[in-house]
Amino acid sequence: MSANTTTRKTENVLAGPMLRRLESRRIVFWLATREPCVWRLSIKDIENSAALVPNATPVRIGRHCFLYLLDFVLDSDLPTDQALPYDLQWQKESAGETENWVSIREWAPDLCQDGHDLPQFVKRTRLAGVLHGSCRKPHYPCEDGLVAADHWLNLKANDPASWPAFLMLTGDQVYVDDVAGPMLTAIHELIEELGLYDEQIEEALVPDSQTLYKSKYNYYRRSELLPDVRPNDPLRKRFFEGAKKPVFTTSSADNHLVTLAEILAMYLLVWSPITWDCLPEGLPAGLSPEETERYRKERETLTHFIGGLKSVRRVLAHMPTLMIFDDHDVTDDWNLTADWEQTAYGHPFSRRIIGNALVGYMLCQGWGNNPDAFKDDTLEKIQAWSQSPTKPHQDDLIHHLLHFHHWEYSLDTKPKLLVMDTRTRRWRSERNLNRPSGLMDWEALTELQTELLNHDSVVMVSPAPIFGVKLIEVVQKCFSLAGKPLLVDAENWMAHKGTAGAILNIFRHTRTPAHFVILSGDVHYSFVYGIQLKSQRGVPHLWQITSSGIKNEFPRKLLDTLDRLSRWLYSPRSPLNYFTRRRGMKINPFKPETASHGERLLNQAGIGYVEFAEDGKPTYVEQISMQKRTQFRLDVPEESSSNPGETQ
């Protein structure tokens, strides 16, 4: 363990405060602490705010670590469109009534924006603007979009009327299936320091978590531990029908996280500088020369990542932050096909790995999105495991969450916000279990349509773009027809006939909103499309706005080739448009202002920003990075056509 852990042991709050759900009479924060605490909230210039006491039950995840969701309910509406400085105070649970409360000025003085002595938030009257993005891989060698978001927001510290309504993280907030070696070292150091719970492991080469951490497979060899990677033909035939790695399909599974303690430690490490003082010194034992070189390169990248975490913590304390999962929050290609699901959930070890990731998501992401969805059975099972972290309690919790169907949520903003679960309620192919499943099943889509009724405009969040790059989708379809969807991550809305038809019919329905804006991520590049129905004139009916990744990018030469080739093959007058399921629509790309001729996709890691008019129409879109801000030209699309086919 690093000697620097002595310094951070003086810190009680390990991560947070992260501002989560913000409503007129409700404020929700997420935190992690070393000791159990009691809390109170004071909001400057609001009468009697010092008396705000939250509904808060700690979830103990180790000997010295507690997770909190602080749910403050107010008696009157918060003022809107103005800065509301706040002081979140704590004292130890065992403290007497006379003991002083610890102000946020003392326990997190670096959270304040320039020129301010307290952190602040803004409750917007309407959904005037949104920051959004996905795919934040700590060891990817590029700038962190959340750091850029903090710098951008800090420039607006004295102009609260210009703040976005919230920050929307649209998937892959963590990569539990793609972990750098030094990150794994830090994870295990933090597990030991905080005493995060151990666990037993069934039907694996290692019987428990401590054996895993000490195993020769621990660094860069975990793929050898995962189901169906060993040269065991009878096992492969029995469970996996001869396929190679149908469950853990990521090409970077060498350090795939396994235990719940590892996953929870990673959340603390990607969101907070407090859990780091520096990367642990030295190298793990037993690394090959190639692994040693890889470890050192990853260490250099992570050092830069850690340097930005103060900014990350600050922006998360100021902006209401909403989230939804995508595959890397659990594992690559999560629930891609019906065959994948049967394989994954039919084996105790893979079921435990996936279940642990879902528990981590619930505690660190999903809980704060919609606290009311977890008030009953879920929190009871969480507390049962927390108080007695045994295998039966952990298995029971995992079983419950694998059958939980309330991950989606909405906010009654203007326009209305709908966040879709495109992972756990899938429309499975009945003819061929190896074909990609639809991203939402019939029941989920019917519920979505009901939510949309009687709204003039809506902002929908779909982790994967509903309207993507046609050529890339065609390549994915070819691999799917060949029975190899796992090789190309064949997950798009048009890959399943039933789902594609249902979602497009929703957009065509006369009683659904006049304006749809779809916010997406996933693909590691950014773009803006305006979509019109065949019979529609004037402004677009739909907008697909994609921002990805926060800290990830697409291979540049490959993206440029696919971008230009797609434009040529699917030009407005191309007969190929008649073979698309979107042939009754016109899809017009809006170019980035820096694009050269033929470019429509932006390969720029950062955070997206969208502004909305009163009627819900997007009026301004840009991608914000540390070095530059790139605006999309919404005034004139790159192409427009009266062709009845798709313009893409």
XYZ file of C-alpha atoms in Angstrom:
648
model
C 0.000 0.000 0.000
C 1.237 3.466 -0.790
C 2.565 5.538 2.091
C 0.428 8.402 0.831
C -2.727 6.674 2.072
C -1.896 8.042 5.515
C -2.731 11.536 4.217
C -6.123 10.662 2.854
C -7.125 8.761 5.993
C -7.719 12.168 7.566
C -10.487 12.785 5.001
C -13.924 11.555 6.067
C -15.751 12.353 2.812
C -14.220 10.148 0.155
C -16.313 11.167 -2.859
C -18.929 13.806 -3.525
C -21.010 15.713 -2.963
C -22.478 14.825 -6.338
C -25.655 16.776 -7.047
C -28.117 14.334 -8.580
C -31.848 14.974 -8.900
C -32.936 18.611 -8.578
C -36.626 19.504 -8.555
C -38.650 22.476 -7.334
C -38.980 20.997 -3.849
C -36.350 18.272 -3.854
C -32.540 18.171 -3.791
C -30.640 14.878 -3.913
C -26.909 14.390 -3.266
C -24.728 11.276 -3.488
C -21.642 10.864 -1.268
C -19.216 8.282 0.081
C -17.721 8.617 3.571
C -15.262 6.812 5.798
C -17.495 6.963 8.891
C -21.271 7.147 9.379
C -22.486 10.757 9.548
C -25.541 12.894 10.014
C -26.151 15.719 7.563
C -27.875 19.041 7.162
C -28.147 21.528 4.301
C -28.139 25.303 4.358
C -29.030 27.240 1.201
C -27.904 30.849 1.279
C -30.630 33.528 1.237
C -33.440 30.991 1.652
C -35.375 31.339 4.882
C -35.097 28.421 7.362
C -32.859 26.431 5.034
C -30.461 25.640 7.893
C -33.096 23.252 9.244
C -33.059 21.037 6.147
C -32.441 17.463 7.249
C -32.407 14.682 4.644
C -33.973 11.300 4.380
C -30.728 9.321 4.453
C -29.917 5.720 5.275
C -26.246 4.785 4.899
C -25.300 1.712 2.917
C -22.200 0.185 4.409
C -19.962 -1.340 1.732
C -16.939 -2.086 3.932
C -15.454 -1.657 7.379
C -14.625 1.989 6.656
C -16.886 3.036 3.785
C -20.511 4.204 3.631
C -22.571 5.363 0.660
C -25.259 8.007 1.150
C -28.110 9.313 -0.929
C -29.221 12.511 0.809
C -32.805 13.323 -0.154
C -33.839 16.818 0.982
C -37.524 17.754 0.695
C -38.461 21.459 0.848
C -41.699 23.098 1.994
C -41.690 25.661 -0.813
C -40.378 25.955 -4.352
C -36.761 26.816 -4.983
C -36.112 30.163 -6.685
C -35.384 29.696 -10.372
C -32.684 30.960 -12.725
C -30.511 32.328 -9.943
C -27.421 31.060 -8.159
C -28.177 29.191 -4.923
C -25.002 28.796 -2.841
C -25.220 25.863 -0.441
C -23.410 24.542 2.603
C -23.654 20.786 3.111
C -22.557 20.063 6.674
C -21.855 16.813 8.530
C -20.957 15.527 11.928
C -20.138 12.030 13.109
C -23.125 9.866 13.870
C -21.828 9.355 17.414
C -21.306 13.080 18.051
C -23.183 14.881 20.778
C -25.651 17.663 20.071
C -23.135 20.311 21.079
C -20.370 19.143 18.732
C -19.663 21.531 15.902
C -20.900 20.732 12.417
C -18.221 20.531 9.720
C -18.970 23.025 6.959
C -18.290 22.305 3.321
C -15.895 25.249 3.513
C -13.745 23.040 5.727
C -14.117 19.572 4.215
C -14.164 20.583 0.543
C -12.826 24.139 0.110
C -11.639 23.412 -3.443
C -15.218 22.831 -4.635
C -15.949 26.550 -4.945
C -15.868 28.297 -8.303
C -13.582 31.279 -8.808
C -14.656 34.250 -6.683
C -17.122 32.235 -4.555
C -16.857 30.842 -1.040
C -19.527 28.134 -1.425
C -20.546 25.757 -4.202
C -23.811 26.674 -5.916
C -26.512 25.295 -8.154
C -29.222 26.770 -10.377
C -32.785 25.499 -10.707
C -33.783 26.383 -14.253
C -37.367 27.372 -15.067
C -37.281 25.265 -18.208
C -34.967 22.948 -20.085
C -33.063 25.769 -21.733
C -29.804 23.882 -22.142
C -28.154 20.535 -21.445
C -24.594 19.256 -21.181
C -24.375 15.644 -22.320
C -21.870 12.944 -23.225
C -20.853 9.312 -22.837
C -17.873 6.964 -22.812
C -15.300 8.055 -20.223
C -12.339 5.676 -20.217
C -9.735 6.827 -17.658
C -6.693 5.451 -19.493
C -7.628 6.599 -22.995
C -4.937 9.115 -24.096
C -7.032 12.246 -24.571
C -8.435 15.088 -22.478
C -11.314 14.497 -20.054
C -14.564 16.111 -21.202
C -15.763 16.514 -17.601
C -12.721 18.691 -16.913
C -13.666 20.785 -19.948
C -17.232 21.007 -18.613
C -15.953 22.355 -15.290
C -13.766 25.005 -16.926
C -16.671 26.026 -19.188
C -19.102 26.268 -16.276
C -16.595 28.165 -14.137
C -16.551 30.915 -16.779
C -20.317 31.222 -16.225
C -20.081 31.304 -12.414
C -21.524 34.826 -12.251
C -24.131 34.310 -14.970
C -26.593 31.734 -13.561
C -29.201 32.479 -16.238
C -26.860 30.890 -18.802
C -26.353 27.611 -16.910
C -27.634 24.342 -18.395
C -30.509 22.631 -16.599
C -28.428 19.521 -15.965
C -25.548 17.303 -17.055
C -26.724 14.093 -18.764
C -24.294 11.155 -18.868
C -25.613 8.781 -21.514
C -23.636 5.595 -20.878
C -20.265 4.014 -20.151
C -19.587 6.217 -17.138
C -17.123 3.502 -16.111
C -15.436 0.730 -18.062
C -15.531 -2.247 -15.723
C -14.510 -4.508 -18.615
C -11.485 -2.455 -19.728
C -9.269 -1.462 -16.802
C -5.681 -0.248 -16.839
C -3.124 -2.152 -14.782
C -2.278 0.818 -12.519
C -6.004 1.448 -11.991
C -6.346 -2.160 -10.836
C -3.460 -1.623 -8.414
C -5.195 1.472 -7.008
C -8.494 -0.422 -6.759
C -6.917 -3.145 -4.639
C -5.104 -0.614 -2.486
C -8.388 1.174 -1.816
C -10.196 -2.107 -1.099
C -7.596 -2.914 1.553
C -7.612 0.561 3.059
C -11.401 0.821 3.339
C -11.992 -2.846 4.121
C -14.456 -3.269 1.260
C -16.292 -6.554 1.594
C -14.833 -9.839 0.385
C -16.940 -12.380 -1.444
C -17.010 -16.036 -2.423
C -16.894 -16.990 -6.102
C -18.647 -20.028 -7.537
C -17.445 -22.257 -10.393
C -14.261 -20.309 -11.097
C -10.533 -21.027 -10.866
C -10.419 -18.807 -7.774
C -12.764 -19.539 -4.834
C -12.944 -16.036 -3.357
C -11.940 -12.414 -3.833
C -8.718 -12.528 -1.790
C -7.473 -15.490 -3.807
C -8.235 -13.542 -6.986
C -6.280 -10.496 -5.817
C -3.215 -12.666 -5.037
C -3.552 -14.877 -8.091
C -1.060 -15.042 -10.953
C -4.041 -14.178 -13.187
C -4.720 -10.884 -11.403
C -2.873 -8.552 -13.825
C -3.363 -8.736 -17.595
C -4.467 -12.395 -17.437
C -8.032 -12.188 -16.179
C -9.323 -13.230 -19.575
C -7.958 -16.670 -18.671
C -10.257 -16.736 -15.650
C -13.416 -15.715 -17.451
C -15.852 -18.371 -18.673
C -14.936 -20.012 -21.994
C -11.438 -18.735 -22.454
C -9.610 -21.835 -21.237
C -8.857 -24.658 -23.706
C -11.556 -26.872 -22.219
C -13.597 -28.254 -25.107
C -16.179 -30.175 -23.024
C -16.904 -27.047 -20.957
C -17.093 -24.926 -24.103
C -19.410 -27.371 -25.821
C -21.650 -27.655 -22.776
C -22.045 -23.977 -21.981
C -21.060 -22.056 -25.084
C -21.784 -24.265 -28.097
C -18.249 -23.950 -29.428
C -18.163 -20.152 -29.604
C -15.132 -18.226 -28.394
C -15.881 -15.825 -25.524
C -19.588 -15.225 -26.170
C -20.056 -13.531 -22.775
C -17.020 -11.355 -22.185
C -16.500 -10.189 -25.731
C -14.401 -7.102 -25.095
C -10.946 -7.230 -26.659
C -9.622 -5.578 -23.484
C -10.779 -8.091 -20.856
C -7.272 -8.611 -19.467
C -8.222 -6.717 -16.280
C -12.012 -7.185 -16.341
C -13.361 -6.371 -12.870
C -14.940 -9.319 -11.098
C -15.875 -8.538 -7.497
C -18.341 -5.985 -6.181
C -15.587 -4.437 -4.073
C -13.511 -3.812 -7.208
C -16.426 -2.143 -8.980
C -17.323 0.099 -6.036
C -13.673 1.091 -5.565
C -13.442 2.045 -9.234
C -16.448 4.369 -8.927
C -14.729 6.171 -6.066
C -11.508 6.449 -8.065
C -13.035 7.829 -11.285
C -15.065 10.533 -9.527
C -12.897 11.781 -6.683
C -9.317 12.983 -6.123
C -9.636 12.187 -2.406
C -9.203 8.466 -3.045
C -5.872 9.151 -4.739
C -2.769 10.893 -3.503
C -0.696 9.508 -6.312
C -0.498 6.287 -8.211
C 1.057 3.501 -6.143
C 4.822 3.318 -6.517
C 6.595 0.418 -8.162
C 5.299 -2.408 -10.330
C 3.249 -5.481 -9.499
C 5.204 -8.694 -9.283
C 5.234 -11.185 -12.126
C 4.733 -8.867 -15.105
C 6.323 -9.809 -18.407
C 8.498 -7.220 -20.205
C 5.573 -6.391 -22.516
C 3.172 -6.031 -19.572
C 5.702 -3.871 -17.737
C 5.909 -1.472 -20.677
C 2.123 -1.406 -20.985
C 1.755 -0.721 -17.249
C 4.163 2.223 -17.433
C 2.354 3.783 -20.409
C -1.013 3.383 -18.692
C 0.455 4.962 -15.573
C 1.474 8.063 -17.520
C -2.038 8.455 -18.928
C -3.679 7.893 -15.542
C -1.429 10.477 -13.907
C -2.911 13.096 -16.226
C -6.431 11.760 -15.579
C -5.969 12.047 -11.812
C -4.778 15.628 -12.206
C -8.199 16.565 -13.569
C -10.313 14.952 -10.848
C -10.545 18.119 -8.732
C -12.318 19.752 -11.659
C -14.510 16.685 -12.149
C -15.537 16.713 -8.506
C -16.313 20.435 -8.721
C -18.574 20.257 -11.777
C -20.472 17.292 -10.287
C -21.082 19.357 -7.141
C -22.554 22.233 -9.168
C -24.530 20.583 -11.968
C -27.526 18.285 -11.377
C -26.217 15.086 -12.933
C -28.380 12.339 -14.438
C -27.119 9.023 -15.816
C -28.121 5.874 -17.663
C -26.131 2.710 -18.269
C -24.728 1.277 -21.461
C -22.786 -1.926 -21.980
C -19.358 -1.038 -20.542
C -20.948 -0.086 -17.226
C -21.565 -3.855 -16.987
C -19.660 -5.650 -19.768
C -19.200 -5.306 -23.513
C -22.197 -6.432 -25.617
C -24.386 -6.761 -22.522
C -27.639 -8.515 -23.593
C -26.756 -8.218 -27.274
C -28.542 -11.430 -28.300
C -30.897 -13.945 -26.705
C -28.128 -16.550 -26.971
C -25.771 -14.211 -25.098
C -28.321 -13.870 -22.289
C -28.892 -17.616 -21.987
C -25.157 -18.204 -21.851
C -24.318 -15.374 -19.469
C -27.039 -15.921 -16.901
C -26.788 -19.702 -17.069
C -23.273 -19.813 -15.646
C -22.775 -18.873 -11.952
C -19.467 -17.082 -12.473
C -20.523 -14.879 -15.407
C -23.861 -14.229 -13.710
C -22.015 -13.017 -10.593
C -19.693 -10.721 -12.581
C -22.603 -9.139 -14.455
C -24.702 -8.955 -11.291
C -21.923 -7.241 -9.337
C -21.632 -4.566 -12.025
C -25.389 -3.988 -11.905
C -25.292 -3.636 -8.099
C -22.481 -1.108 -8.489
C -24.512 0.803 -11.076
C -27.575 0.848 -8.820
C -25.656 2.165 -5.798
C -23.513 4.736 -7.613
C -25.675 5.782 -10.571
C -29.238 4.477 -10.765
C -30.221 5.279 -7.172
C -29.714 9.003 -7.658
C -31.587 9.116 -10.978
C -34.905 8.132 -9.433
C -34.715 7.394 -5.681
C -38.410 6.518 -5.467
C -37.958 3.493 -7.754
C -35.761 1.755 -5.157
C -37.590 2.539 -1.911
C -39.151 -0.850 -1.281
C -37.686 -4.276 -2.042
C -34.426 -3.048 -3.559
C -33.218 -1.064 -0.555
C -34.317 -3.836 1.794
C -32.133 -6.292 -0.089
C -29.277 -3.779 -0.248
C -29.416 -3.325 3.521
C -29.624 -7.081 4.115
C -26.391 -7.524 2.138
C -24.811 -4.447 3.726
C -25.393 -5.737 7.257
C -24.433 -9.321 6.430
C -22.342 -9.508 3.224
C -22.710 -13.255 2.745
C -23.088 -15.181 -0.494
C -26.849 -15.850 -0.044
C -27.588 -12.140 0.501
C -25.418 -11.122 -2.456
C -27.022 -13.729 -4.718
C -30.488 -12.598 -3.627
C -29.660 -8.961 -4.379
C -28.245 -9.841 -7.796
C -31.270 -11.980 -8.654
C -33.546 -9.061 -7.728
C -31.675 -6.507 -9.853
C -31.399 -8.820 -12.859
C -35.214 -8.911 -12.877
C -35.681 -5.209 -12.043
C -37.434 -3.246 -14.810
C -37.564 0.350 -13.614
C -34.206 1.724 -14.706
C -35.854 4.212 -17.092
C -37.091 7.516 -15.677
C -38.485 10.902 -16.650
C -38.534 14.500 -15.441
C -41.464 16.882 -15.821
C -39.324 19.588 -17.354
C -40.330 21.853 -20.243
C -39.799 20.122 -22.626
C -40.318 16.772 -20.919
C -37.236 14.573 -20.442
C -37.471 10.803 -21.013
C -34.457 8.576 -20.299
C -34.762 5.126 -21.867
C -33.463 1.775 -20.671
C -32.168 0.143 -23.858
C -30.357 -2.742 -22.120
C -32.615 -4.802 -19.852
C -35.980 -4.858 -21.685
C -34.935 -6.131 -25.090
C -37.000 -7.518 -27.953
C -35.381 -10.919 -28.442
C -35.249 -12.553 -31.848
C -37.467 -15.646 -31.915
C -36.251 -17.095 -35.211
C -32.539 -16.983 -34.498
C -31.156 -16.577 -30.963
C -27.863 -15.298 -32.401
C -29.501 -12.314 -34.112
C -29.229 -8.958 -32.306
C -32.118 -8.219 -29.969
C -34.179 -5.063 -30.363
C -33.050 -2.348 -27.966
C -36.547 -2.125 -26.414
C -39.346 -4.677 -26.449
C -42.976 -4.095 -27.455
C -44.172 -3.484 -23.898
C -41.428 -0.944 -23.179
C -42.115 0.872 -26.445
C -45.841 0.956 -25.712
C -45.110 2.521 -22.322
C -42.821 5.022 -24.051
C -45.577 6.046 -26.466
C -47.997 6.540 -23.572
C -45.452 8.830 -21.885
C -45.224 10.914 -25.048
C -48.923 11.621 -25.449
C -50.144 15.197 -24.971
C -46.698 16.772 -24.973
C -45.777 19.446 -27.505
C -42.076 18.593 -27.327
C -39.833 16.047 -25.675
C -36.143 15.345 -25.142
C -35.421 11.617 -25.280
C -32.183 10.014 -24.108
C -31.156 6.849 -25.947
C -27.597 5.662 -25.198
C -27.283 4.353 -28.760
C -28.346 6.761 -31.538
C -31.740 5.950 -33.027
C -30.575 7.462 -36.323
C -26.977 6.430 -36.884
C -24.470 6.286 -39.728
C -26.083 4.121 -42.372
C -22.931 2.475 -43.733
C -21.793 1.407 -40.268
C -25.234 -0.069 -39.606
C -25.074 -1.968 -42.904
C -21.683 -3.443 -41.967
C -23.144 -4.517 -38.628
C -26.119 -6.100 -40.416
C -23.828 -8.085 -42.702
C -21.984 -9.548 -39.743
C -25.296 -10.302 -38.032
C -26.578 -12.165 -41.104
C -23.349 -14.167 -41.043
C -24.064 -15.108 -37.424
C -21.243 -12.943 -36.009
C -22.932 -9.920 -34.350
C -20.495 -10.030 -31.440
C -17.571 -9.192 -33.718
C -18.847 -5.719 -34.641
C -20.955 -4.637 -31.658
C -24.088 -4.886 -33.820
C -26.314 -2.786 -31.590
C -28.447 -0.197 -33.316
C -32.147 0.579 -33.395
C -32.567 -0.581 -36.996
C -30.987 -4.013 -36.431
C -34.286 -5.551 -35.258
C -37.303 -5.260 -37.544
C -39.913 -5.106 -34.765
C -38.137 -2.470 -32.676
C -37.275 -0.372 -35.743
C -40.860 -0.398 -36.976
C -42.299 0.429 -33.560
C -40.008 3.383 -32.811
C -40.471 4.861 -36.297
C -44.254 4.539 -35.965
C -44.064 6.405 -32.678
C -42.375 9.297 -34.464
C -45.048 9.238 -37.184
C -48.000 9.119 -34.783
C -50.210 12.205 -34.974
C -50.688 12.437 -31.194
C -47.031 12.367 -30.266
C -44.988 15.583 -29.896
C -44.349 17.963 -32.735
C -40.673 18.188 -31.741
C -38.430 15.293 -30.723
C -34.802 15.731 -29.712
C -32.837 12.517 -29.187
C -29.624 12.766 -27.136
C -27.219 9.852 -27.557
C -23.629 8.716 -27.086
C -21.992 5.269 -27.435
C -20.273 5.597 -30.815
C -17.121 7.644 -29.918
C -17.847 10.428 -32.396
C -20.374 13.271 -32.536
C -22.952 14.353 -35.105
C -26.254 16.181 -35.577
C -29.056 15.062 -37.896
C -32.326 16.754 -38.726
C -35.032 14.259 -39.704
C -38.204 14.991 -41.617
C -41.103 12.747 -42.500
C -41.669 12.178 -46.209
C -44.735 14.413 -46.276
C -43.329 17.111 -44.024
C -42.182 20.531 -45.139
C -40.216 23.213 -43.365
C -38.170 22.573 -40.219
C -37.251 19.025 -39.115
C -39.629 17.038 -36.954
C -36.803 15.170 -35.212
C -33.222 15.868 -34.223
C -30.608 13.249 -33.449
C -27.829 14.872 -31.422
C -24.939 12.589 -30.483
C -21.927 13.466 -28.305
C -19.298 10.799 -27.695
C -16.934 10.265 -26.069
C -16.136 12.191 -22.958
C -12.745 10.489 -22.815
C -12.617 8.227 -25.849
C -12.397 8.599 -29.614
C -12.906 6.573 -32.810
C -9.851 5.597 -34.905
C -9.404 8.746 -36.984
C -8.486 7.328 -40.401
C -11.180 4.667 -40.219
C -13.869 7.172 -39.241
C -12.889 9.529 -42.039
C -13.121 6.671 -44.553
C -16.507 5.488 -43.265
C -17.850 9.041 -43.140
C -17.009 9.853 -46.753
C -17.952 6.431 -48.099
C -21.327 6.555 -46.376
C -21.996 9.972 -47.900
C -21.200 8.651 -51.365
C -23.158 5.384 -51.102
C -26.222 6.982 -49.489
C -26.371 10.273 -51.328
C -29.854 11.802 -51.771
C -30.445 10.100 -55.111
C -28.836 6.758 -54.310
C -31.129 3.751 -54.975
C -29.701 2.158 -51.805
C -31.936 4.485 -49.810
C -34.957 2.467 -50.859
C -33.653 -0.563 -48.936
C -33.471 1.190 -45.582
C -36.196 0.977 -42.956
C -36.083 4.786 -42.800
C -36.934 5.260 -46.484
C -39.992 7.334 -45.551
C -37.782 9.933 -43.931
C -35.213 12.486 -45.014
C -32.103 12.637 -42.828
C -30.088 15.802 -43.247
C -26.690 16.097 -41.528
C -25.661 19.401 -39.984
C -21.924 19.857 -40.385
C -19.419 20.862 -37.704
C -18.123 24.340 -38.506
C -14.557 22.968 -38.820
C -15.488 20.148 -41.224
C -13.908 19.872 -44.629
C -15.955 18.971 -47.708
C -17.641 15.607 -47.213
C -17.154 15.443 -43.449
C -20.206 15.181 -41.223
C -18.880 13.312 -38.182
C -16.812 15.042 -35.487
C -14.081 13.021 -33.816
C -13.415 15.249 -30.807
C -13.442 13.998 -27.228
C -15.283 16.386 -24.926
C -18.766 17.230 -23.717
C -21.770 18.178 -25.822
C -23.921 21.251 -25.203
C -27.413 21.882 -26.592
C -29.682 24.911 -26.215
C -33.447 24.694 -26.738
C -36.047 27.257 -27.775
C -39.322 27.621 -25.885
C -41.002 25.149 -28.230
C -38.294 22.508 -27.649
C -36.474 22.978 -30.946
C -32.650 22.881 -30.623
C -31.135 26.247 -31.510
C -27.454 25.728 -30.725
C -25.187 22.655 -30.561
C -21.488 22.464 -29.850
C -18.814 20.043 -28.657
C -16.679 21.471 -25.839
C -13.101 20.310 -25.308
C -10.220 21.732 -23.339
C -8.484 23.181 -26.387
C -11.462 24.154 -28.547
C -15.217 24.423 -28.955
C -16.752 23.223 -32.201
C -20.199 24.431 -33.201
C -22.572 22.550 -35.505
C -24.161 24.655 -38.264
C -27.890 24.355 -37.583
C -28.821 27.112 -39.999
C -28.104 25.123 -43.175
C -27.904 21.327 -43.469
C -25.092 19.911 -45.563
C -27.607 18.388 -47.957
C -31.321 18.621 -48.454
C -33.476 16.729 -50.902
C -37.055 16.020 -51.828
C -36.024 12.430 -52.569
C -38.423 10.013 -50.863
C -35.490 7.972 -49.731
C -33.183 8.715 -46.880
C -30.651 11.537 -47.118
C -27.652 10.436 -45.130
